Amino acid sequence: MSVATLAPRVHPARRVARALGDTATITRRNLLHYTRVPINLFFSLVQPVMFVLLFRYVFGGAIHPPSKVPYVDFLLPGVFVQTVAFGAVSTSIGLAEDLQQGLVERFRALPMARAAVLAGRTSADLCRNVVVVVIMTGVGFAVGFRPSGSATAFLAAVGLILLFAYALSWGFAFIGLSAPNSETAQVMSFPLLFPLTFASSSFVPVQFMPGWLRGFATYQPVSVTATACRDLMIGGPVATWVVQSVLWTTGFLVVMIPLAVWRYRSSSR
Amino acid sequence: MTHAITADDLRKVFRGRREVRALDGVSFAVEEATVFGLLGPNGAGKTTAVRILTTILRPDSGTARVLGHDVVHEPSVVRTLIGLAGQYAAVDEHLTGRENLTMVGRLNHLGRTVVRDRVAALLDEFGLTDAADRPLKTYSGGMRRRLDLAAALVARPSVLFLDEPTTGLDPQSRNDLWEVIETLVDNGTTVLLTTQYLEEADRLAKMLAVVDQGRVIAEGTPAKLKADLGATVLEVGLHDHGDADRTMAALAALGPHSPTREGSLVEVTVDDGPRAAMTALRALDSEGITPIHFTLREPSLDDVFLALTGRRAGGGAGQDGTEAGTGTEAGAGTGAGAGTEAGTGTEAGTGTGSEGSGQGASALGAGTGGRP
Ligand SMILES: Nc1ncnc2c1ncn2[C@@H]1O[C@H](COP(=O)(O)OP(=O)(O)OP(=O)(O)O)[C@@H](O)[C@H]1O
Ligand SMILES: [Mg+2]
């Protein structure tokens, strides 16, 4: 007969505390990567700064927003959303790398909370997005961005952006867990991101797009969130767009978290 | 007798483009505070068995228990009891050695100070203190491997799973790791290790199971397995291919096992090495054959396979890059005497090795720890 050791009975409250602790450990570890590979953070900041400069100074002269707002005020909220949307690729790449390195295999044999690997990854990406948004706000002000809405509305817009990015992260977590390696994860992510970020109202007003594109470009999640933020930041008819953005975000979270968790559980490679 | 690990009729089929029966009804039991060796060639199913036992993979059918806890139904309990060093080092490239071990300690829910002290002790024991605060990207393969093993020990597991732990280690580090394992077992840890090297299993394991194509094809103590096989292999290298048939005939006369031939190398398993060698030399002499190579050596995994299955193991070295100095090196030791390779550390080579001396803590890999 085998010896049965006493099973440690863990109180539910203790379980939750442990799960949070594990998530914090994994989050910390993922954030450490940014200090070890600063090039990653550099890229996730340089690309949006380039976009701001490109659209502000190169294309900006030729683009005329519908209302009389200066283009820079039209542009910045869009770049915020576009940046965090692109940043979600790093969630899929990071998880694919963890799988590839065999780290996930190690995590599976540890007495840690199952969800911590995913929660820690998406939390780290949320932290990165906070930094990204702060820096971009600075760059925005430097190139003449002058949001006319209230500070509260501005913060609400930032909250909306971060929440949206967090929801997207879970979707891209699913992709990362489904990809055989990090390169494929990246390749799989871009066909989704390009239409979402460019066929959108992030950079240009949609009324100059062909009719068949306009509907998509107006109501897809990146556009909806960009419009909501724009209205919050520079004033406008807020409610409907904010509600739509929150609906998209909630929908993503409700669908993608279980999907990603399911994928994580079943991706025993 | 109490069993720390039991596997009962484990089956696992991987369905992909091609269906692979990785485990086809594997059963074994591991006595507490002993080393159990799973021996088998590439693709035998060793890693699959380890992954099931460590709750990473679910079996299609069959049951497995670790310290009485079912790996499928009570995985979270099992995980608090085990340590795992997988076949490929599972470490975070961007973190330092210390950060890697600390992370594993925290995920095992050990206290902060406990983790700090434990990590420092392990880094020291595995000769990694100098490299502790460098990112793993700067580690050599062997250092990475040692860190991975240290990570498996952070939580002082009662049951330790080591999947080919010495693959990729130099002879010095390998010897040191063997000593670490022996010390752990002396202190009550149960170890399941997989290996492709009979010599390693012989040195460490009290019991062995030989797996092939997802089945256990032999089980017992190393001594028993070798006795079943015939203790030694006599190798005769010929100058002239034309002498091969007559040599085969001369060696066939030695005993129950039939010789095999590969090119100009003829070999046969013999029960009594020295006596067989003398007889063989006399027979060859009377035939007028002078070999260029004449060696008695310990049977290798390959020989076990040949004897058990009648075919060579797994069609070659596979992807794992067999290390120099392990296994058999045909043509290495010429001359008389039992040709156990120097540097591999089996003295006499016949003891079961389970009464390991365990001379305290050893600085694993001290000789290579400082390598950049
Ligand atoms: N995830 C997987 N998907 C498909 N086939 C797999 C998977 N894992 C293992 N296999 C197959 O199952 C068989 C057993 O593999 P396993 O890794 O258990 O062998 P092993 O004894 O550890 O071999 P090695 O000595 O090369 O490590 C092999 O044929 C392998 O190709
Ligand atoms: Mg293996």
XYZ file of C-alpha atoms and ligand atoms in Angstrom:
673
model
C 0.000 0.000 0.000
C 1.048 3.530 -0.509
C 1.575 6.017 2.234
C -1.022 8.729 2.148
C 0.294 12.024 3.360
C -2.205 14.397 4.853
C -3.648 16.590 2.167
C -3.102 20.195 3.116
C -6.536 21.737 3.408
C -6.382 25.230 2.096
C -8.990 27.723 3.209
C -10.761 29.440 0.267
C -9.684 32.896 1.434
C -6.135 31.599 1.665
C -6.492 30.208 -1.845
C -7.480 33.581 -3.235
C -4.612 35.252 -1.377
C -2.207 32.712 -2.817
C -3.566 33.157 -6.329
C -3.030 36.896 -6.020
C 0.459 36.316 -4.632
C 1.297 33.997 -7.532
C -0.054 36.535 -9.998
C 2.118 39.197 -8.381
C 5.174 36.921 -8.639
C 4.590 36.288 -12.326
C 3.789 39.933 -12.997
C 7.039 40.962 -11.329
C 8.956 38.451 -13.354
C 7.429 39.722 -16.602
C 8.153 43.325 -15.668
C 11.759 42.399 -14.925
C 12.030 41.396 -18.553
C 11.507 45.017 -19.536
C 14.491 46.056 -17.460
C 16.565 43.206 -18.936
C 15.480 43.776 -22.505
C 14.884 47.516 -22.504
C 14.801 47.356 -26.272
C 11.279 45.901 -25.954
C 10.021 48.868 -23.989
C 11.917 51.160 -26.333
C 10.147 49.675 -29.333
C 6.759 49.779 -27.739
C 7.321 53.498 -27.153
C 9.227 54.529 -30.249
C 6.672 53.183 -32.677
C 3.790 55.317 -31.310
C 6.017 58.367 -31.042
C 6.935 57.895 -34.700
C 3.261 57.669 -35.555
C 2.506 60.853 -33.696
C 5.298 62.688 -35.513
C 4.425 61.139 -38.869
C 0.743 61.986 -38.710
C 1.235 65.267 -36.973
C 3.820 66.700 -39.329
C 3.798 64.625 -42.536
C 0.183 63.624 -43.249
C -1.431 66.007 -40.815
C -1.480 68.969 -43.178
C -3.625 67.044 -45.659
C -6.134 65.663 -43.163
C -9.041 67.785 -42.054
C -11.183 66.550 -39.197
C -14.928 67.171 -39.631
C -15.462 69.414 -36.691
C -13.174 72.365 -36.436
C -10.818 70.663 -33.931
C -7.110 70.935 -34.729
C -5.797 67.704 -36.240
C -3.354 67.124 -33.380
C -6.268 67.001 -30.928
C -8.110 64.632 -33.243
C -5.019 62.456 -33.675
C -3.716 61.918 -30.159
C -6.630 59.971 -28.672
C -6.513 57.738 -31.751
C -2.788 57.120 -31.349
C -3.302 56.205 -27.696
C -5.761 53.491 -28.631
C -3.781 52.337 -31.649
C -0.640 52.027 -29.509
C -2.153 49.904 -26.793
C -3.871 47.750 -29.410
C -0.544 47.071 -31.106
C 1.053 46.495 -27.733
C -1.244 43.535 -27.189
C 0.963 41.563 -29.580
C 3.536 41.382 -26.808
C 1.063 39.384 -24.721
C 0.894 36.706 -27.388
C 4.638 36.745 -28.027
C 5.439 36.572 -24.316
C 3.209 33.580 -23.693
C 4.411 31.791 -26.801
C 7.982 32.287 -25.562
C 7.136 30.918 -22.140
C 5.677 27.838 -23.778
C 8.680 27.509 -26.060
C 11.224 27.865 -23.257
C 9.469 25.116 -21.340
C 8.680 27.508 -18.500
C 4.974 26.807 -18.694
C 5.825 23.134 -18.293
C 7.639 23.982 -15.069
C 4.767 26.172 -13.864
C 2.316 23.330 -14.441
C 4.187 21.118 -12.012
C 4.303 23.811 -9.313
C 1.611 24.216 -6.647
C 0.743 27.658 -7.998
C -2.611 29.028 -9.098
C -3.374 27.921 -12.649
C -4.621 31.327 -13.700
C -1.538 33.157 -12.432
C 0.493 32.581 -15.595
C -2.118 34.354 -17.714
C -3.157 36.914 -15.125
C 0.488 37.743 -14.451
C 1.161 38.227 -18.131
C -1.845 40.455 -18.781
C -1.197 42.434 -15.570
C 2.394 43.094 -16.605
C 1.155 44.286 -19.968
C -1.320 46.532 -18.210
C 1.532 48.041 -16.181
C 3.495 48.602 -19.356
C 0.500 50.324 -20.933
C 0.268 52.715 -17.992
C 3.863 53.763 -18.651
C 3.200 53.958 -22.381
C 0.150 56.200 -21.916
C 2.002 58.515 -19.532
C 4.914 58.942 -21.906
C 2.625 59.416 -24.877
C 0.705 62.086 -23.043
C 4.010 63.897 -22.557
C 4.894 63.542 -26.242
C 1.402 64.689 -27.168
C 1.706 67.853 -25.157
C 5.112 68.483 -26.708
C 3.646 68.433 -30.230
C 0.779 70.709 -29.338
C -1.965 68.406 -27.997
C -4.284 70.538 -25.883
C -7.266 68.481 -24.645
C -10.096 70.836 -23.927
C -12.138 68.427 -21.788
C -11.922 68.303 -17.996
C -9.138 66.502 -16.153
C -11.688 63.992 -14.902
C -12.823 63.298 -18.427
C -9.199 62.894 -19.483
C -8.573 60.367 -16.733
C -11.784 58.576 -17.636
C -10.512 58.332 -21.204
C -7.205 56.899 -19.993
C -9.126 54.393 -17.899
C -11.159 53.404 -20.925
C -7.981 52.902 -22.971
C -6.280 50.785 -20.308
C -9.352 48.636 -19.799
C -9.713 48.139 -23.533
C -6.041 47.182 -23.794
C -6.406 44.757 -20.918
C -9.343 43.064 -22.619
C -7.417 42.826 -25.893
C -4.488 41.238 -24.018
C -6.646 38.281 -23.125
C -7.554 37.807 -26.762
C -3.922 37.872 -27.730
C -3.073 35.552 -24.866
C -5.281 33.029 -26.612
C -3.326 33.516 -29.837
C 0.012 33.169 -28.031
C -1.114 29.917 -26.444
C -2.234 28.580 -29.810
C 0.952 29.415 -31.704
C 3.750 26.874 -32.031
C 6.393 29.554 -31.378
C 6.806 33.259 -30.762
C 7.494 34.140 -34.404
C 4.258 32.501 -35.465
C 2.446 34.238 -32.616
C 3.617 37.541 -34.037
C 2.705 36.603 -37.591
C -0.730 35.419 -36.447
C -1.357 38.669 -34.586
C -0.727 41.198 -37.322
C -3.495 40.233 -39.768
C -5.907 40.993 -36.927
C -4.244 44.179 -35.811
C -3.725 45.914 -39.114
C -7.385 46.240 -40.095
C -8.348 47.041 -36.510
C -5.847 49.846 -36.151
C -5.706 51.267 -39.686
C -9.221 50.692 -41.003
C -10.353 52.815 -38.119
C -11.032 56.352 -37.096
C -7.740 56.493 -35.175
C -5.847 58.601 -37.704
C -8.343 59.851 -40.227
C -12.019 60.745 -40.208
C -14.042 57.896 -41.688
C -16.127 59.985 -44.096
C -13.339 59.933 -46.684
C -13.331 56.135 -46.762
C -15.340 54.209 -49.349
C -18.831 53.334 -48.203
C -18.239 49.610 -47.811
C -15.421 50.312 -45.370
C -17.055 53.114 -43.482
C -19.432 50.974 -41.447
C -16.656 48.691 -40.237
C -14.292 51.581 -39.627
C -16.862 53.374 -37.512
C -18.145 50.599 -35.297
C -15.184 48.283 -34.811
C -13.803 48.299 -31.254
C -10.618 50.308 -31.844
C -12.584 53.062 -33.576
C -15.329 53.073 -31.005
C -12.818 53.387 -28.199
C -10.827 56.040 -30.075
C -13.975 58.070 -30.672
C -15.068 57.721 -27.059
C -11.643 58.904 -25.861
C -11.604 61.742 -28.351
C -14.975 62.925 -27.152
C -13.904 62.676 -23.547
C -10.628 64.466 -24.149
C -11.711 67.232 -26.444
C -15.390 67.415 -25.598
C -18.261 66.029 -27.622
C -21.340 63.819 -27.388
C -19.780 61.334 -24.980
C -22.309 58.798 -23.788
C -23.074 56.557 -26.778
C -19.450 55.968 -27.733
C -18.288 55.372 -24.171
C -21.103 52.883 -23.687
C -20.199 51.093 -26.915
C -16.550 50.963 -25.924
C -17.376 49.572 -22.503
C -19.619 46.996 -24.165
C -16.850 45.879 -26.513
C -14.395 45.689 -23.617
C -16.757 43.746 -21.399
C -17.630 41.440 -24.275
C -13.955 40.725 -24.929
C -13.293 39.996 -21.279
C -16.298 37.712 -20.923
C -15.422 35.734 -24.030
C -11.633 35.817 -24.080
C -10.757 35.102 -20.438
C -12.497 31.706 -20.408
C -11.158 30.950 -23.885
C -7.590 31.780 -22.910
C -7.849 29.824 -19.676
C -9.290 26.868 -21.552
C -6.461 27.088 -24.078
C -3.901 27.239 -21.299
C -5.314 24.154 -19.648
C -5.499 22.180 -22.846
C -2.189 23.251 -24.357
C -0.075 20.587 -22.752
C 2.665 20.287 -25.257
C 7.289 -1.917 1.926
C 5.844 1.507 1.225
C 5.645 2.932 -2.236
C 6.169 6.605 -2.906
C 5.138 6.355 -6.551
C 2.840 3.875 -8.218
C 1.911 3.741 -11.862
C -0.781 1.332 -12.910
C -1.403 0.531 -16.550
C -0.749 4.038 -17.823
C -1.689 4.625 -21.421
C -1.238 7.679 -23.570
C -1.747 8.084 -27.280
C -0.719 11.280 -29.037
C -2.994 11.968 -31.954
C -1.440 14.121 -34.570
C -0.688 13.559 -38.187
C 0.520 10.182 -37.019
C -0.869 8.372 -34.018
C 1.851 7.661 -31.462
C 1.325 5.168 -28.686
C 3.677 6.875 -26.229
C 2.627 4.725 -23.279
C 1.036 1.371 -23.865
C 0.234 0.053 -20.420
C 3.093 1.034 -18.141
C 3.088 -0.086 -14.523
C 5.714 0.191 -11.840
C 6.108 1.043 -8.179
C 8.855 2.998 -6.506
C 9.879 2.229 -2.977
C 10.241 5.209 -0.634
C 13.676 6.744 -0.240
C 15.182 4.921 -3.177
C 16.190 5.810 -6.691
C 14.113 4.236 -9.419
C 15.478 4.292 -12.933
C 13.407 4.421 -16.104
C 15.752 3.272 -18.794
C 14.981 3.466 -22.463
C 16.039 4.739 -25.862
C 14.742 7.844 -27.641
C 10.991 7.818 -27.973
C 10.499 5.023 -25.454
C 7.980 7.051 -23.457
C 10.118 8.097 -20.501
C 9.299 11.783 -20.662
C 5.634 11.051 -21.217
C 5.591 8.931 -18.059
C 7.332 11.674 -16.086
C 4.913 14.312 -17.365
C 1.945 12.228 -16.302
C 3.402 11.568 -12.866
C 4.117 15.262 -12.369
C 0.511 16.230 -13.289
C 1.523 18.034 -16.465
C -0.230 15.576 -18.738
C -3.334 13.467 -18.205
C -3.132 9.816 -19.095
C -5.770 8.379 -21.431
C -6.284 5.623 -18.907
C -4.613 4.035 -15.933
C -3.855 5.529 -12.557
C -0.801 6.956 -10.899
C -0.223 8.003 -7.328
C 2.454 10.020 -5.617
C 2.633 9.464 -1.858
C -0.874 8.077 -2.089
C -2.360 10.990 -4.026
C -3.884 10.440 -7.424
C -2.146 12.593 -10.029
C -5.335 13.144 -11.999
C -7.782 13.754 -9.150
C -5.545 15.513 -6.645
C -3.012 17.305 -8.798
C -2.687 20.297 -6.501
C -1.720 18.080 -3.580
C 0.747 16.162 -5.707
C 2.370 19.404 -6.815
C 3.176 20.350 -3.245
C 5.077 17.083 -2.831
C 7.167 16.875 -5.959
C 10.112 18.504 -7.640
C 10.741 18.234 -11.357
C 13.746 18.821 -13.539
C 12.516 18.212 -17.044
C 14.504 16.903 -19.955
C 15.115 20.405 -21.260
C 16.083 23.090 -18.795
C 12.972 25.145 -18.054
C 14.469 28.433 -16.987
C 13.814 32.085 -17.674
C 16.554 33.352 -19.967
C 16.126 36.968 -18.962
C 16.277 36.492 -15.215
C 19.416 35.833 -13.211
C 20.049 32.477 -11.595
C 19.038 33.836 -8.223
C 15.849 35.408 -9.580
C 14.899 32.139 -11.265
C 15.243 30.150 -8.064
C 13.531 32.838 -6.018
C 10.571 32.829 -8.374
C 10.197 29.065 -8.006
C 10.470 29.407 -4.217
C 7.764 32.068 -4.134
C 5.500 30.011 -6.379
C 5.925 27.180 -3.881
C 4.589 29.588 -1.243
C 7.670 29.555 0.892
C 8.314 32.590 3.081
C 10.534 35.366 1.836
C 13.454 34.718 4.181
C 13.163 30.969 3.785
C 13.422 31.437 0.032
C 16.394 33.763 0.311
C 18.394 31.353 2.471
C 17.380 28.279 0.537
C 18.298 29.879 -2.783
C 21.702 30.974 -1.506
C 22.401 27.473 -0.198
C 21.406 25.830 -3.466
C 23.436 28.240 -5.584
C 26.396 27.352 -3.417
C 25.761 23.623 -3.538
C 25.513 23.699 -7.313
C 28.590 25.855 -7.780
C 26.643 28.778 -9.195
C 27.286 31.436 -6.582
C 29.674 33.381 -8.801
C 27.172 33.412 -11.637
C 24.132 33.928 -9.407
C 23.435 37.495 -10.413
C 24.048 37.186 -14.113
C 21.183 36.657 -16.554
C 20.850 33.090 -17.732
C 21.654 34.109 -21.266
C 25.289 34.170 -20.157
C 25.215 30.642 -18.694
C 26.732 27.630 -20.393
C 24.511 24.652 -21.148
C 25.782 22.758 -18.128
C 25.244 25.714 -15.802
C 21.677 26.076 -17.036
C 21.118 22.394 -16.439
C 22.443 22.693 -12.882
C 20.241 25.697 -12.205
C 17.262 23.727 -13.443
C 18.116 20.927 -11.034
C 18.500 23.418 -8.204
C 15.056 24.816 -9.040
C 13.614 21.326 -8.655
C 15.016 21.196 -5.118
C 13.974 24.619 -3.829
C 10.903 23.374 -1.992
C 12.665 20.295 -0.564
C 10.326 17.904 -2.367
C 9.675 14.453 -0.940
C 9.581 12.994 -4.412
C 11.949 14.161 -7.105
C 11.569 13.565 -10.836
C 14.671 13.935 -12.963
C 14.299 13.488 -16.697
C 17.720 12.664 -18.117
C 19.413 14.836 -15.526
C 22.971 14.239 -16.632
C 22.534 14.737 -20.361
C 24.709 17.697 -21.215
C 26.804 17.624 -18.064
C 30.547 17.101 -18.109
C 31.909 14.052 -16.255
C 32.810 16.078 -13.168
C 29.361 17.670 -12.889
C 27.763 14.321 -13.537
C 29.647 12.718 -10.688
C 28.751 15.605 -8.421
C 25.090 15.317 -9.331
C 25.183 11.603 -8.596
C 26.495 12.427 -5.153
C 23.786 15.025 -4.598
C 21.162 12.450 -5.528
C 22.668 9.882 -3.186
C 22.665 12.360 -0.333
C 19.038 13.264 -0.969
C 18.028 9.618 -0.953
C 19.942 9.012 2.270
C 17.835 11.758 3.767
C 14.584 10.124 2.680
C 13.852 11.624 -0.728
C 12.422 9.346 -3.380
C 13.898 9.870 -6.827
C 12.591 8.764 -10.185
C 15.134 9.339 -12.886
C 15.130 8.571 -16.536
C 18.289 7.823 -18.383
C 19.653 6.320 -21.529
C 22.763 5.154 -19.756
C 22.797 1.793 -18.095
C 25.890 2.845 -16.226
C 24.083 5.749 -14.568
C 21.106 3.597 -13.677
C 23.493 0.988 -12.342
C 25.295 3.451 -10.141
C 22.189 5.119 -8.684
C 19.080 3.038 -9.009
C 17.932 0.379 -6.647
C 15.331 -0.751 -9.130
C 15.087 -0.312 -12.858
C 12.394 -0.553 -15.457
C 13.469 -0.800 -19.052
C 10.921 0.816 -21.350
C 10.630 0.440 -25.061
C 7.842 1.677 -27.295
C 5.659 2.538 -24.350
C 6.002 -0.765 -22.544
C 8.080 -2.012 -19.649
C 10.092 -4.816 -21.175
C 12.185 -5.681 -18.140
C 12.243 -4.796 -14.487
C 14.466 -5.540 -11.561
C 17.631 -4.547 -9.804
C 20.516 -3.498 -12.040
C 22.416 -6.549 -10.870
C 19.577 -8.831 -11.866
C 19.181 -7.229 -15.262
C 22.843 -7.532 -15.965
C 22.946 -11.070 -14.704
C 20.047 -11.926 -17.001
C 22.014 -10.412 -19.787
C 25.331 -11.895 -18.998
C 27.563 -9.599 -17.134
C 29.966 -8.526 -19.813
C 30.393 -7.965 -23.500
C 33.425 -9.188 -25.363
C 34.351 -7.082 -28.361
C 36.773 -8.222 -31.010
C 37.935 -5.870 -33.729
C 39.389 -7.458 -36.846
C 41.967 -6.254 -39.275
C 40.580 -8.330 -42.078
C 36.842 -8.577 -42.829
C 37.507 -12.033 -44.210
C 38.193 -13.305 -40.697
C 34.746 -12.303 -39.464
C 32.952 -15.591 -40.094
C 35.598 -17.688 -38.408
C 35.675 -15.233 -35.501
C 31.904 -15.446 -35.171
C 32.178 -19.208 -35.019
C 34.920 -19.055 -32.385
C 32.904 -16.675 -30.209
C 29.698 -18.636 -30.681
C 31.437 -21.563 -29.021
C 31.805 -19.538 -25.825
C 28.322 -19.937 -24.509
C 24.650 -19.433 -24.700
C 24.628 -16.001 -26.387
C 25.171 -15.633 -30.092
C 27.646 -13.100 -31.384
C 26.721 -10.172 -33.587
C 28.800 -8.440 -36.171
C 29.002 -4.886 -37.369
C 31.628 -4.329 -40.043
C 34.904 -5.609 -38.709
C 33.687 -5.576 -35.105
C 32.342 -8.784 -33.637
C 30.822 -8.835 -30.180
C 29.241 -11.354 -27.885
C 27.719 -11.265 -24.424
C 29.546 -13.544 -22.013
C 28.713 -14.733 -18.534
C 32.195 -14.988 -17.131
C 34.370 -12.306 -18.661
C 37.971 -13.318 -17.913
C 37.402 -16.997 -18.582
C 35.588 -16.257 -21.828
C 38.367 -13.882 -22.865
C 41.023 -16.532 -22.367
C 39.046 -19.136 -24.228
C 38.349 -16.706 -27.032
C 41.995 -15.712 -27.378
C 43.084 -19.339 -27.534
C 40.432 -20.113 -30.139
C 41.390 -17.102 -32.240
C 45.064 -17.973 -31.935
C 44.489 -21.486 -33.138
C 42.572 -20.081 -36.110
C 45.541 -17.836 -36.848
C 43.482 -14.674 -36.315
C 45.124 -11.706 -34.590
C 42.551 -9.108 -33.547
C 43.477 -5.424 -33.583
C 41.096 -4.734 -30.768
C 40.017 -6.968 -27.901
C 37.919 -5.595 -25.051
C 35.725 -6.735 -22.222
C 33.193 -4.119 -21.265
C 30.063 -3.580 -19.240
C 26.879 -4.091 -21.222
C 25.425 -0.842 -22.495
C 21.790 0.059 -22.911
C 22.228 -1.010 -26.476
C 23.271 -4.469 -25.316
C 20.306 -4.638 -22.949
C 18.094 -3.894 -25.878
C 19.735 -6.312 -28.152
C 19.350 -8.992 -25.526
C 15.762 -8.090 -24.622
C 14.330 -7.273 -28.000
C 16.738 -8.697 -30.500
C 17.179 -5.310 -32.133
C 19.303 -2.250 -31.633
C 17.907 0.554 -29.502
C 16.089 3.375 -31.225
C 18.108 3.521 -34.428
C 21.058 5.564 -33.310
C 21.942 8.428 -31.078
C 18.929 10.517 -31.947
C 18.864 14.205 -31.321
C 20.272 14.230 -27.867
C 23.922 14.364 -28.701
C 25.415 11.522 -26.743
C 28.075 12.877 -24.459
C 31.649 11.859 -24.748
C 32.718 9.557 -21.994
C 29.395 7.916 -21.381
C 27.953 4.763 -22.743
C 30.110 2.606 -24.844
C 32.986 3.750 -26.850
C 33.793 1.004 -29.209
C 37.453 0.751 -29.777
C 38.434 2.916 -26.856
C 39.892 0.557 -24.326
C 42.181 -1.933 -25.934
C 44.115 -4.557 -24.106
C 43.034 -6.848 -21.377
C 40.999 -6.063 -18.316
C 37.381 -5.178 -17.970
C 37.132 -2.097 -20.096
C 34.954 0.105 -17.975
C 35.647 3.584 -19.179
C 37.875 5.716 -17.082
C 36.308 8.891 -15.873
C 32.790 7.619 -15.629
C 33.189 6.695 -12.031
C 31.893 3.165 -11.688
C 34.352 1.346 -9.580
C 34.023 -2.371 -9.989
C 30.858 -1.519 -11.849
C 28.886 -4.387 -10.469
C 27.604 -3.121 -7.120
C 24.023 -2.050 -7.009
C 25.095 1.382 -5.967
C 22.111 1.835 -3.726
C 24.173 1.884 -0.567
C 25.534 5.223 -1.668
C 28.034 6.741 0.646
C 26.609 10.249 0.470
C 29.557 12.134 1.827
C 27.760 15.276 2.818
C 27.046 18.174 0.551
C 29.116 18.404 -2.539
C 30.014 21.377 -4.612
C 28.370 20.352 -7.819
C 30.366 21.352 -10.790
C 32.968 23.226 -8.828
C 35.345 22.638 -11.651
C 33.201 24.399 -14.200
C 31.168 26.792 -12.126
C 33.289 29.764 -12.991
C 33.006 29.352 -16.710
C 31.449 32.374 -18.375
N 3.257 16.270 -27.379
C 3.441 15.238 -28.197
N 2.756 15.161 -29.346
C 2.914 14.117 -30.180
N 3.745 13.091 -29.967
C 4.472 13.105 -28.839
C 4.367 14.187 -27.897
N 5.207 13.932 -26.879
C 5.803 12.772 -27.160
N 5.377 12.257 -28.326
C 5.786 10.977 -28.923
O 5.633 9.974 -27.950
C 6.711 9.059 -27.984
C 7.368 9.002 -26.635
O 7.983 10.236 -26.387
P 8.796 10.556 -25.054
O 9.182 11.987 -25.125
O 8.015 10.110 -23.888
O 10.089 9.642 -25.225
P 11.406 9.583 -24.349
O 11.541 8.183 -23.864
O 11.403 10.647 -23.332
O 12.518 9.867 -25.455
P 13.890 10.689 -25.355
O 14.909 9.764 -24.831
O 14.173 11.048 -26.781
O 13.639 11.873 -24.509
C 7.630 9.542 -29.100
O 7.357 8.790 -30.240
C 7.236 10.967 -29.302
O 7.413 11.339 -30.643
Mg 12.516 12.260 -22.979
